[in-house]
Amino acid sequence: SASQNAWYLIDNYHHRNLCGIELDIVGKEVLSKISETNMPELLECQNILTLKSYSQSTIRTYSIEFAQLLYLLKGFSVQDLSAERLQSYFFIVTMN
């Protein structure tokens, strides 16, 4: 920008990597829509993936997918999901 005497880059994975900027795992907007009941589960999931040395890209992808499930559950605890109900969720997701 000539008025700001600065360069601007599109905010994407490639540019963040080049500039050494850490990629957000899940955006603040998504986090604000997850109930307090399920937030610890999302954080635990991210910690486990990090401990298993998954790549940042994989952690981000898995976290986004898990966050979508948690958003749909609203106040219902993910711990209380039955295997059948979780399997039906996976079936619906793979069909879309």
XYZ file of C-alpha atoms in Angstrom:
96
model
C 0.000 0.000 0.000
C 1.473 3.338 -1.018
C -0.396 5.245 1.693
C 0.850 2.975 4.484
C 4.305 2.315 3.005
C 3.784 -1.385 3.677
C 3.405 -4.656 1.831
C 0.290 -6.748 2.273
C 0.010 -10.504 1.840
C -3.030 -12.725 1.535
C -3.532 -14.571 4.816
C -2.995 -18.190 3.822
C -0.940 -21.195 4.935
C 1.913 -20.560 2.487
C 2.440 -16.914 3.477
C 2.132 -17.654 7.205
C 4.741 -20.390 6.831
C 7.117 -18.082 4.929
C 6.748 -15.354 7.545
C 7.013 -17.722 10.507
C 3.501 -16.913 11.733
C 1.736 -19.734 13.544
C -1.465 -20.929 11.908
C -4.626 -20.739 14.036
C -5.827 -24.264 14.721
C -9.468 -23.263 15.011
C -10.691 -19.713 14.548
C -12.055 -17.587 17.382
C -15.470 -17.468 15.732
C -15.736 -21.261 15.806
C -14.495 -21.450 19.396
C -17.139 -18.981 20.533
C -19.875 -21.320 19.250
C -18.722 -24.404 21.182
C -20.367 -24.931 24.556
C -18.342 -24.753 27.752
C -19.286 -28.391 28.307
C -17.374 -29.540 25.233
C -14.504 -27.029 25.116
C -12.219 -29.173 27.333
C -12.736 -32.088 24.922
C -11.560 -30.003 21.964
C -8.475 -28.854 23.862
C -7.720 -32.413 24.975
C -8.040 -33.625 21.390
C -5.580 -30.964 20.203
C -3.142 -31.843 22.993
C -3.249 -35.541 22.117
C -2.636 -34.805 18.436
C 0.299 -32.558 19.362
C 1.793 -35.215 21.653
C 1.516 -37.720 18.812
C 3.584 -35.297 16.675
C 0.900 -34.775 14.045
C 1.621 -31.942 11.619
C 0.047 -28.525 12.211
C -1.994 -29.021 9.050
C -3.391 -32.340 10.290
C -4.111 -30.945 13.758
C -5.949 -28.032 12.168
C -8.012 -30.310 9.904
C -8.941 -32.719 12.700
C -9.720 -29.848 15.075
C -12.007 -28.146 12.575
C -13.891 -31.376 11.926
C -14.218 -32.113 15.649
C -15.289 -28.512 16.316
C -18.084 -28.907 13.749
C -19.385 -31.930 15.643
C -19.173 -30.056 18.949
C -21.026 -27.096 17.425
C -23.855 -29.379 16.304
C -24.084 -30.925 19.768
C -24.553 -27.493 21.368
C -24.884 -28.167 25.143
C -25.005 -31.964 24.825
C -21.771 -33.503 26.103
C -19.704 -35.324 23.494
C -18.820 -37.797 26.266
C -22.480 -38.857 26.372
C -22.665 -39.733 22.658
C -23.441 -43.368 22.010
C -21.396 -45.301 19.459
C -24.485 -45.598 17.245
C -25.169 -41.869 17.299
C -21.541 -41.056 16.519
C -21.520 -43.590 13.692
C -24.663 -42.040 12.197
C -22.958 -38.607 12.331
C -19.948 -39.994 10.443
C -22.266 -41.595 7.892
C -24.070 -38.308 7.260
C -20.786 -36.396 6.950
C -19.319 -38.856 4.448
C -22.493 -38.798 2.337
C -22.373 -35.003 1.928
